[in-house]
Amino acid sequence: MSEAAIIERVLESGSADRDEELLFASMSWGVRLAVGWMFIVIFLATFAAWIPFVRDPNYLFGLFEGYDNNAGPSRKFWLGTDSIARDNFARLVYGARVSLTVGSVAVACGLVVGGFLGSLVGFYRGKAEAITMALVDVVLAFPGLVLLLVMVSITQKRSLFVISLVVGLLSIPPYTRVARANALSVTNREYVEAARAIGTRPMRILVREVIPNVIPSLIAYALIAAAFIMVLEGSLAFLGLSVQPPTATWGQMIFQARSDMRLSVWPVVYPSAALVFTVLSLNIIGDWLRQRNATRSAAI
Amino acid sequence: MQKLIAARLLRAVATLFAVSVLTFFMVDLLPGDLGDILIPAEQQNDRAIVEQLREELGLNDPAFVRYGNWLKDAVTGDLGESAITRQPVSTLLSQRLPITLQLTLFAIGFALIFAVPLGIISAYRQGRFSDRAISGGLQLGLSIPNFVVGVFLIWFFAERLGWLPATGWTRLTESVSGNVKGVILPAVSLALVDMAVFSRLIRADMISTLQENYVLSAKAKGMSDRFILARHALRPSSLSLITVVGLNIGSLLGGTVVIEQLFAMGGIGRALIDAITKRDYVVIQGLTVFIATVYVFINMTVDFIYIAVDPRIRSGRT
């Protein structure tokens, strides 16, 4: 570790301890609720198969056990049944899986590939930067949904894996742009200059100084981008072009329940509310992180 | 300034070229090709005929040759014709564009009508109850996908109350009121997110403007708050608003895909979905390139407005 980095680290570690204590206290009630909601959704979606009260989302309770279609909430079916008497609650929980998987894959691809690429070209500049950013511009010249639609139609089989992959691929360019912009400003900071002055190798500066300082802004961006991606997947599902049925997704649940909306709106309300709360929570947490980053970097 | 504009034009052309390459080869990757559609089913089994027809259609040429031919026509405005309906893509565009355009303009209009006052009130009452209520509401509005808004608007205003039609689009020449009625619900569905985006932007911009010295001096001169807000505070915010409005018109073109489908409006978005489900390759290519072209041009225009409006950029100081 270079001297400049050590000094930096020492200064940082002092404030980091304080940050841990303040983390929860600095959250407003809205942020706490948002974090709570995300915890619940992630927990249910991850352990759906092992949680006793989450049933099989595709089991036809009408056909095999004689339950009513479009039934209202009951003790057995907390959120009622859908048009072919499947458990709405179970479908809602399994639908969260799709949204979360697509969102996480997009974030992972974006952060790892886009984040690294953006930091790299933002730090080294030159021709590589010009070429990379030109490519990024081309991909971003399409409205997201349009490009997604065309790319999804290329794939024959629309499994969760394929959809996530396409969304992940499309996530790389915007992250590259954000990472580059942040890397540009970080590269001008005094601590990078200091590291240069004491003869640290560029690659080391990139890994030790630039990337760690790009990450916080990138994560704040990632949450908001994940929210956007979930809406995109929802739109795709609503158009019938996301993961194929019978796999439950929120968008497709909304689309399906819509035809029986005259009878009851609730089957449309549940998946809509789940989608809106999740997107809202991610937006709130993302905004909160961005504000924190802004005040922290102003304090340095 | 001329140099700036020329450079920007050059970049737009380069981007467009790359966009056309990307679109062409992406659609080229789609399973199957024109031959599957154009060659009648009874001849599909006859290898010799299939090969001969494929040769005539130029389907056996290398991809870059086909791209060259396609681009040559595309530059003159000929985007080919649909393999299924035999309709030229340019005709399809001229029929469908007015619908999408009207939808987009109404959406932006609705968004601005609500966003400007909300943003101003929010900034003026910063930190107070009304600001927090508006900001919270906007945060929520930002998180509701347009198709969810659309579904509930249809349910409430079309099915329950029966005030507005749920589907369809009436030509302006047929009935003005029918046309406007038909576009309200889909435009509002599209407008909600943009309204939140614009409003938050106006609020953030105005809060920083209201701290400027010239606002203080205006106050000291005894000007009314109302006058200061409208004359001194809103104007500096308009530049970033132009940018975001411009960029959002572009992304609205993507958003209309879902809304046109939901409201059964035959705009460009619906045409794209139709083409994708029918695997009408030429149409997919043409529409996608068109949408991306519009998007690139809007971005460029926004930059030009910047150059024209902001003296710092005009003189090349930044």
XYZ file of C-alpha atoms in Angstrom:
618
model
C 0.000 0.000 0.000
C 1.356 3.382 -0.987
C 1.947 6.025 1.651
C -0.692 8.312 0.248
C -3.137 5.449 0.266
C -2.234 4.564 3.854
C -2.829 8.097 5.041
C -6.044 8.144 3.127
C -7.076 4.799 4.587
C -6.258 5.873 8.139
C -8.290 9.017 7.758
C -11.087 7.028 6.230
C -11.159 4.260 8.819
C -11.729 6.797 11.561
C -14.742 8.186 9.813
C -15.907 4.741 8.728
C -16.446 3.652 12.350
C -18.493 6.712 13.007
C -20.440 6.043 9.828
C -21.438 2.589 11.002
C -22.975 4.043 14.114
C -24.700 6.795 12.237
C -25.909 4.631 9.386
C -29.201 3.683 10.949
C -29.699 7.007 12.674
C -29.147 8.884 9.433
C -32.023 7.065 7.806
C -35.314 8.846 7.698
C -38.466 6.860 8.316
C -39.078 6.598 4.602
C -35.660 5.073 4.032
C -36.122 2.643 6.927
C -39.458 1.508 5.520
C -37.900 1.101 2.081
C -35.025 -0.986 3.453
C -37.515 -3.063 5.441
C -39.667 -3.717 2.404
C -36.647 -4.770 0.328
C -35.557 -7.147 3.104
C -38.990 -8.781 3.171
C -39.155 -9.108 -0.620
C -35.626 -10.473 -0.903
C -36.190 -12.914 1.963
C -39.479 -14.263 0.588
C -38.179 -14.513 -2.958
C -34.976 -16.268 -1.934
C -36.508 -18.818 0.420
C -39.910 -19.183 -1.265
C -39.485 -22.908 -1.818
C -38.780 -23.593 1.873
C -41.328 -21.322 3.494
C -44.360 -23.401 4.534
C -47.002 -20.727 3.878
C -45.790 -20.111 0.310
C -47.477 -22.770 -1.800
C -46.747 -24.035 -5.291
C -47.447 -21.023 -7.563
C -48.630 -23.203 -10.439
C -50.843 -25.654 -8.556
C -54.416 -25.573 -9.903
C -56.458 -25.523 -6.709
C -59.678 -25.377 -8.720
C -59.008 -28.424 -10.832
C -57.562 -30.663 -8.140
C -59.202 -29.480 -4.934
C -62.370 -27.752 -6.093
C -61.584 -24.204 -4.976
C -63.220 -21.239 -6.742
C -61.598 -19.146 -9.450
C -61.104 -15.458 -8.653
C -61.901 -16.072 -4.997
C -61.434 -13.240 -2.522
C -58.946 -13.375 0.352
C -59.523 -16.222 2.798
C -57.619 -17.936 5.603
C -56.210 -20.431 3.134
C -55.549 -17.982 0.295
C -54.403 -14.706 1.841
C -54.749 -12.823 -1.416
C -57.419 -15.012 -3.012
C -57.057 -17.063 -6.180
C -56.534 -16.076 -9.802
C -58.641 -16.836 -12.883
C -57.618 -20.509 -12.896
C -57.656 -20.837 -9.103
C -53.943 -20.574 -8.418
C -52.770 -19.053 -5.144
C -52.275 -15.312 -5.724
C -49.942 -14.920 -2.764
C -47.675 -17.734 -3.929
C -47.596 -16.266 -7.438
C -46.779 -12.858 -6.030
C -43.836 -14.253 -4.070
C -42.505 -16.243 -7.028
C -43.035 -13.208 -9.262
C -40.679 -11.296 -6.970
C -38.036 -13.867 -7.894
C -38.177 -12.874 -11.536
C -38.055 -9.141 -10.834
C -35.225 -9.507 -8.339
C -33.207 -11.870 -10.516
C -33.464 -9.614 -13.538
C -32.647 -6.576 -11.390
C -29.654 -8.212 -9.692
C -28.166 -9.633 -12.877
C -28.465 -6.201 -14.488
C -26.763 -4.582 -11.505
C -24.041 -7.242 -11.375
C -23.231 -6.982 -15.094
C -23.411 -3.206 -14.988
C -21.243 -2.831 -11.896
C -18.605 -5.402 -12.769
C -18.223 -4.916 -16.518
C -19.532 -1.372 -17.003
C -18.046 -0.078 -13.757
C -14.610 -1.469 -14.479
C -14.620 -0.442 -18.142
C -15.799 3.074 -17.327
C -13.224 3.539 -14.562
C -10.493 2.156 -16.806
C -11.127 4.466 -19.759
C -11.919 7.420 -17.491
C -8.552 6.999 -15.800
C -6.313 6.194 -18.786
C -8.187 8.348 -21.351
C -6.849 8.323 -24.921
C -8.145 6.411 -27.922
C -9.617 3.558 -25.894
C -11.836 6.082 -24.152
C -13.012 7.641 -27.406
C -13.876 4.276 -28.917
C -15.604 2.943 -25.819
C -17.692 6.035 -25.360
C -18.655 6.082 -29.041
C -19.934 2.505 -28.680
C -21.787 3.451 -25.522
C -23.389 6.355 -27.397
C -24.597 4.005 -30.129
C -26.289 1.624 -27.721
C -27.815 4.503 -25.796
C -29.128 5.975 -29.054
C -31.988 3.481 -28.824
C -34.838 3.875 -26.371
C -34.199 1.086 -23.843
C -37.451 -0.766 -24.339
C -37.125 -0.805 -28.129
C -33.653 -2.330 -28.042
C -34.780 -4.783 -25.391
C -37.773 -5.824 -27.501
C -35.660 -6.494 -30.586
C -33.001 -8.344 -28.611
C -35.547 -10.481 -26.806
C -37.166 -11.417 -30.100
C -33.798 -12.708 -31.320
C -33.868 -15.352 -28.622
C -36.112 -18.312 -29.291
C -36.587 -19.514 -25.767
C -37.467 -16.842 -23.268
C -36.252 -18.381 -20.028
C -35.331 -16.344 -16.967
C -31.685 -16.945 -17.805
C -31.997 -15.529 -21.324
C -34.028 -12.487 -20.259
C -31.567 -11.725 -17.454
C -28.663 -12.085 -19.856
C -30.158 -9.659 -22.376
C -30.991 -7.154 -19.669
C -27.512 -7.584 -18.185
C -25.902 -6.923 -21.539
C -27.978 -3.798 -22.045
C -27.021 -2.555 -18.583
C -23.327 -2.315 -19.370
C -23.321 0.930 -21.445
C -25.116 3.243 -18.988
C -22.926 2.072 -16.097
C -19.860 2.625 -18.255
C -20.951 6.206 -18.823
C -21.592 6.857 -15.127
C -18.350 5.174 -14.030
C -16.312 7.142 -16.574
C -17.797 10.456 -15.507
C -16.979 9.695 -11.871
C -13.520 8.350 -12.693
C -12.769 11.595 -14.538
C -13.522 13.696 -11.482
C -11.810 11.308 -9.055
C -8.656 11.311 -11.188
C -8.351 15.066 -10.631
C -8.465 14.776 -6.839
C -5.464 15.564 -4.645
C -5.024 12.048 -3.337
C -4.582 10.680 -6.853
C -2.061 13.403 -7.546
C -0.302 12.544 -4.292
C -0.164 8.882 -5.216
C 1.274 9.832 -8.608
C 3.821 12.117 -6.995
C 5.240 9.344 -4.815
C 5.577 7.152 -7.890
C 2.705 4.698 -7.537
C 2.145 2.661 -10.684
C -0.968 3.736 -12.681
C -2.622 0.317 -12.459
C -2.267 0.435 -8.695
C -3.742 3.925 -8.545
C -6.677 2.719 -10.607
C -7.383 -0.235 -8.336
C -6.529 1.371 -4.994
C -7.630 4.958 -5.433
C -9.920 5.451 -8.399
C -12.203 2.427 -8.357
C -12.923 2.490 -4.600
C -13.990 6.114 -4.970
C -16.128 5.472 -8.025
C -18.025 2.625 -6.370
C -20.196 4.630 -3.935
C -21.723 6.779 -6.698
C -22.061 3.732 -8.894
C -23.991 1.852 -6.214
C -26.374 4.753 -5.720
C -26.894 4.740 -9.478
C -27.267 0.929 -9.490
C -30.277 1.015 -7.172
C -32.120 3.501 -9.347
C -31.096 1.633 -12.492
C -32.351 -1.623 -10.943
C -35.705 0.025 -10.339
C -35.780 1.122 -13.971
C -34.863 -2.389 -15.130
C -37.677 -3.900 -13.063
C -40.157 -1.564 -14.740
C -38.683 -2.549 -18.108
C -39.074 -6.241 -17.316
C -42.608 -5.540 -16.139
C -43.395 -3.818 -19.444
C -41.925 -6.729 -21.341
C -43.993 -9.189 -19.312
C -47.050 -7.042 -19.809
C -46.483 -7.319 -23.562
C -46.162 -11.088 -23.155
C -42.496 -11.036 -24.146
C -40.750 -11.698 -20.854
C -40.214 -15.071 -19.180
C -42.701 -17.547 -20.615
C -45.778 -18.679 -18.671
C -46.609 -20.464 -16.434
C -43.690 -18.801 -14.607
C -45.245 -16.057 -12.516
C -43.995 -12.503 -13.071
C -45.586 -9.343 -11.744
C -46.091 -7.780 -15.151
C -47.730 -10.871 -16.532
C -49.947 -11.228 -13.420
C -51.192 -7.681 -14.001
C -51.853 -8.446 -17.642
C -53.721 -11.656 -16.828
C -55.865 -10.300 -14.023
C -56.808 -7.296 -16.135
C -59.367 -9.261 -18.130
C -61.320 -9.998 -14.936
C -60.999 -6.483 -13.588
C -64.739 -5.894 -13.892
C -65.296 -8.682 -11.355
C -62.573 -7.658 -8.948
C -59.717 -5.170 -9.062
C -57.718 -6.734 -6.258
C -55.880 -9.351 -8.348
C -54.514 -6.404 -10.371
C -53.816 -4.330 -7.278
C -51.551 -6.908 -5.563
C -48.899 -7.331 -8.256
C -49.123 -3.621 -9.161
C -48.577 -2.633 -5.541
C -45.710 -5.101 -5.159
C -44.017 -3.675 -8.252
C -44.615 -0.047 -7.267
C -43.422 -0.534 -3.661
C -40.279 -2.303 -4.811
C -39.457 0.343 -7.424
C -40.271 3.095 -4.911
C -38.064 1.504 -2.235
C -35.113 1.221 -4.604
C -35.585 4.841 -5.700
C -35.768 6.048 -2.102
C -32.672 4.107 -1.013
C -30.813 5.224 -4.146
C -31.651 8.887 -3.540
C -30.615 8.573 0.077
C -27.252 7.026 -0.844
C -26.661 9.737 -3.442
C -27.251 12.456 -0.892
C -24.928 10.735 1.561
C -22.242 10.481 -1.091
C -22.651 14.140 -1.953
C -22.233 15.274 1.645
C -19.321 12.906 2.237
C -17.372 13.960 -0.824
C -18.011 17.578 0.056
C -16.538 16.883 3.492
C -13.309 15.335 2.167
C -19.826 28.241 -33.093
C -19.988 26.931 -36.658
C -17.196 24.555 -35.804
C -19.139 23.301 -32.805
C -22.268 22.704 -34.854
C -20.315 20.947 -37.584
C -18.618 18.686 -35.064
C -21.934 17.847 -33.477
C -23.504 17.106 -36.864
C -20.628 14.845 -37.767
C -21.013 12.956 -34.515
C -24.745 12.526 -35.106
C -24.134 11.131 -38.589
C -21.493 8.739 -37.259
C -23.839 7.584 -34.506
C -26.633 7.080 -37.006
C -24.395 4.991 -39.212
C -23.394 2.803 -36.283
C -27.034 2.570 -35.220
C -28.039 1.319 -38.661
C -25.247 -1.281 -38.622
C -26.245 -2.476 -35.171
C -29.937 -2.679 -36.087
C -29.302 -4.472 -39.336
C -27.109 -7.142 -37.861
C -29.301 -7.546 -34.799
C -32.337 -8.228 -36.948
C -30.148 -10.404 -39.137
C -29.586 -12.565 -36.063
C -33.304 -13.249 -35.768
C -34.076 -16.873 -36.458
C -35.256 -17.465 -40.023
C -35.292 -14.853 -42.757
C -37.363 -13.383 -45.549
C -37.171 -16.598 -47.530
C -39.349 -18.389 -44.978
C -42.092 -15.817 -45.491
C -41.809 -15.006 -49.188
C -41.461 -18.508 -50.570
C -44.873 -20.241 -50.621
C -45.251 -23.230 -48.323
C -45.792 -25.734 -51.140
C -42.446 -24.771 -52.669
C -40.534 -24.814 -49.391
C -39.764 -28.521 -49.786
C -38.344 -28.148 -53.281
C -34.679 -27.426 -52.639
C -33.943 -26.236 -56.179
C -36.754 -23.671 -56.292
C -35.961 -22.441 -52.780
C -32.318 -21.967 -53.669
C -33.156 -20.182 -56.917
C -35.596 -17.810 -55.203
C -33.169 -17.144 -52.366
C -30.523 -16.291 -54.918
C -32.899 -13.905 -56.703
C -33.897 -12.223 -53.463
C -30.238 -11.776 -52.627
C -30.636 -13.712 -49.400
C -27.539 -15.750 -50.089
C -25.301 -12.703 -50.305
C -22.930 -12.045 -47.428
C -24.457 -9.927 -44.667
C -22.384 -6.832 -45.439
C -23.489 -6.868 -49.095
C -27.102 -7.037 -47.988
C -26.419 -4.277 -45.500
C -24.919 -2.141 -48.259
C -27.981 -2.603 -50.455
C -30.304 -1.878 -47.590
C -28.410 1.253 -46.557
C -28.318 2.533 -50.143
C -32.119 2.425 -50.239
C -32.561 3.606 -46.672
C -30.626 6.824 -47.321
C -33.137 7.729 -50.025
C -36.004 7.072 -47.603
C -36.848 3.636 -48.943
C -36.828 1.333 -45.948
C -38.076 -1.651 -47.922
C -41.503 -3.194 -47.754
C -43.248 -5.565 -45.397
C -42.916 -9.176 -46.443
C -46.420 -9.889 -45.177
C -48.579 -6.935 -46.201
C -46.345 -5.768 -49.067
C -46.751 -2.251 -47.723
C -43.655 -0.026 -47.910
C -42.261 0.752 -44.464
C -42.261 4.457 -45.325
C -46.020 4.337 -45.971
C -46.533 2.474 -42.707
C -44.528 5.167 -40.930
C -46.486 8.035 -42.453
C -49.738 6.379 -41.394
C -48.638 5.529 -37.867
C -46.467 8.480 -36.963
C -49.278 11.042 -36.375
C -50.769 8.836 -33.648
C -47.504 8.391 -31.782
C -46.611 12.039 -32.261
C -49.922 13.242 -30.891
C -49.653 10.885 -27.935
C -46.121 12.063 -27.155
C -46.966 15.765 -27.431
C -50.035 15.425 -25.236
C -48.030 13.470 -22.674
C -45.298 16.111 -22.554
C -47.960 18.830 -22.409
C -49.789 17.246 -19.486
C -46.515 16.613 -17.708
C -45.417 20.245 -18.038
C -48.799 21.709 -17.078
C -48.629 19.961 -13.724
C -44.877 19.872 -13.231
C -44.174 23.626 -13.439
C -46.557 24.796 -10.690
C -45.742 21.818 -8.461
C -42.024 22.431 -8.836
C -42.376 26.156 -8.114
C -44.545 25.626 -5.022
C -42.175 22.957 -3.779
C -39.118 25.186 -4.158
C -40.858 28.228 -2.663
C -42.051 26.292 0.364
C -38.861 24.272 0.674
C -38.862 22.016 3.724
C -42.395 22.950 4.722
C -45.318 20.576 4.756
C -46.524 21.363 1.229
C -43.026 20.756 -0.170
C -42.687 17.458 1.647
C -46.135 16.329 0.543
C -45.445 17.222 -3.090
C -41.976 15.662 -3.065
C -43.313 12.477 -1.508
C -46.099 12.311 -4.054
C -43.647 12.854 -6.898
C -41.335 10.144 -5.573
C -44.321 7.793 -5.659
C -45.383 8.993 -9.119
C -41.888 8.338 -10.384
C -42.186 4.727 -9.275
C -45.463 3.800 -10.943
C -44.858 2.145 -14.325
C -46.917 3.693 -17.139
C -48.781 0.482 -17.918
C -49.940 0.199 -14.300
C -51.279 3.763 -14.472
C -52.960 2.904 -17.770
C -54.619 -0.244 -16.441
C -56.152 1.604 -13.505
C -57.154 4.634 -15.580
C -58.997 2.364 -18.005
C -60.672 0.555 -15.148
C -61.827 3.724 -13.423
C -62.543 6.238 -16.171
C -63.576 3.914 -18.978
C -65.164 0.918 -17.283
C -66.565 2.305 -14.035
C -67.465 5.842 -15.037
C -67.650 5.437 -18.792
C -66.382 8.982 -19.345
C -63.604 8.239 -21.781
C -63.000 5.477 -24.302
C -60.670 2.658 -23.253
C -59.316 1.880 -26.676
C -58.915 3.226 -30.170
C -57.896 6.455 -31.789
C -60.132 8.725 -33.832
C -58.739 10.804 -36.659
C -58.684 14.501 -35.973
C -60.472 15.048 -39.291
C -63.300 12.714 -38.257
C -64.086 14.159 -34.878
C -62.064 16.657 -32.868
C -63.679 15.814 -29.544
C -63.424 12.087 -30.251
C -59.768 12.498 -31.057
C -58.990 14.430 -27.883
C -61.075 12.106 -25.702
C -59.258 9.087 -27.044
C -55.825 10.490 -26.342
C -56.382 11.727 -22.779
C -56.068 8.459 -20.861
C -53.007 7.114 -22.697
C -51.294 10.514 -22.551
C -51.915 10.822 -18.813
C -50.522 7.304 -18.296
C -47.346 8.359 -20.066
C -47.205 11.776 -18.409
C -47.048 10.738 -14.752
C -43.395 9.683 -14.639
C -42.263 12.628 -16.757
C -44.219 15.023 -14.601
C -42.334 13.749 -11.565
C -38.998 14.041 -13.369
C -39.649 17.605 -14.586
C -41.042 18.752 -11.284
C -38.103 17.488 -9.253
C -35.758 19.159 -11.690
C -37.544 22.511 -11.475
C -37.573 22.310 -7.687
C -33.850 21.530 -7.418
C -32.910 24.252 -9.906
C -35.120 26.871 -8.346
C -33.916 26.203 -4.828
C -30.378 27.030 -5.879
C -31.520 30.028 -7.933
C -33.529 31.447 -5.036
C -30.307 31.703 -3.010
C -28.646 33.917 -5.626
C -27.852 37.503 -4.827
C -29.975 38.934 -7.588
C -33.048 37.293 -6.075
C -32.172 38.928 -2.776
C -31.743 42.297 -4.465
C -35.079 41.862 -6.233
C -36.642 41.195 -2.858
C -34.925 44.236 -1.405
C -36.366 46.334 -4.207
C -39.762 45.249 -2.956
C -40.828 43.021 -5.811
C -43.568 40.570 -5.040
C -42.672 36.925 -4.480
C -44.899 35.956 -7.332
C -43.020 38.221 -9.742
C -39.624 37.038 -8.527
C -40.606 33.404 -8.902
C -41.912 33.852 -12.428
C -39.332 36.302 -13.765
C -36.109 35.723 -11.915
C -36.241 32.194 -10.649
C -37.992 30.169 -13.308
C -36.021 31.427 -16.284
C -32.581 30.080 -15.366
C -34.182 26.700 -14.775
C -35.588 26.542 -18.263
C -32.330 25.433 -19.883
C -31.996 22.190 -17.969
C -35.730 21.726 -18.405
C -35.340 21.939 -22.192
C -32.670 19.258 -22.052
C -34.689 16.881 -19.980
C -37.886 17.483 -21.947
C -35.968 16.787 -25.164
C -34.399 13.624 -23.841
C -37.741 12.460 -22.497
C -39.491 12.952 -25.834
C -36.982 10.428 -27.137
C -37.533 7.903 -24.390
C -41.297 8.423 -24.617
C -41.082 6.856 -28.055
C -40.094 3.675 -26.239
C -42.770 4.144 -23.595
C -45.514 4.489 -26.173
C -44.884 0.892 -27.248
C -46.571 -0.440 -24.122
C -49.231 2.249 -23.908
C -50.236 1.935 -27.569
C -50.601 -1.796 -27.058
C -52.675 -1.319 -23.911
C -54.983 1.278 -25.466
C -55.071 -0.460 -28.862
C -53.792 2.619 -30.670
C -52.183 1.942 -34.020
C -49.043 4.024 -33.606
C -45.425 3.203 -34.309
C -44.988 1.272 -31.086
C -47.866 -1.027 -31.918
C -46.539 -1.494 -35.437
C -43.204 -2.541 -33.943
C -44.796 -5.098 -31.626
C -46.858 -6.462 -34.521
C -43.774 -6.769 -36.679
C -41.880 -8.521 -33.899
C -44.619 -11.073 -33.251
C -45.017 -11.741 -36.983
C -41.250 -11.727 -37.512
C -41.589 -9.144 -40.263
C -37.855 -8.459 -40.498
C -37.861 -5.535 -42.908
C -40.429 -3.684 -40.824
C -38.569 -4.319 -37.551
C -35.387 -2.981 -39.124
C -37.074 0.063 -40.605
C -39.006 1.036 -37.492
C -36.085 0.518 -35.138
C -33.761 2.601 -37.292
C -36.433 5.280 -37.566
C -36.969 5.460 -33.805
C -33.242 5.592 -33.119
C -32.822 8.286 -35.790
C -35.489 10.445 -34.191
C -33.820 9.921 -30.825
C -30.391 10.933 -32.145
C -31.843 14.017 -33.866
C -33.644 15.145 -30.732
C -30.453 14.838 -28.714
C -28.618 16.844 -31.340
C -31.309 19.523 -31.409
C -31.102 19.825 -27.641
C -27.371 20.443 -27.981
C -28.001 23.086 -30.656
C -30.471 24.870 -28.408
C -27.794 24.892 -25.755
C -25.297 26.399 -28.167
C -27.810 29.025 -29.210
C -28.957 29.933 -25.714
C -25.887 29.681 -23.533
C -23.235 32.301 -24.391
C -20.545 30.360 -22.528
C -20.898 27.348 -24.803
C -21.303 29.575 -27.853
C -17.948 31.188 -27.332
C -16.416 27.802 -26.588
C -15.326 28.658 -23.087
C -16.508 25.397 -21.574
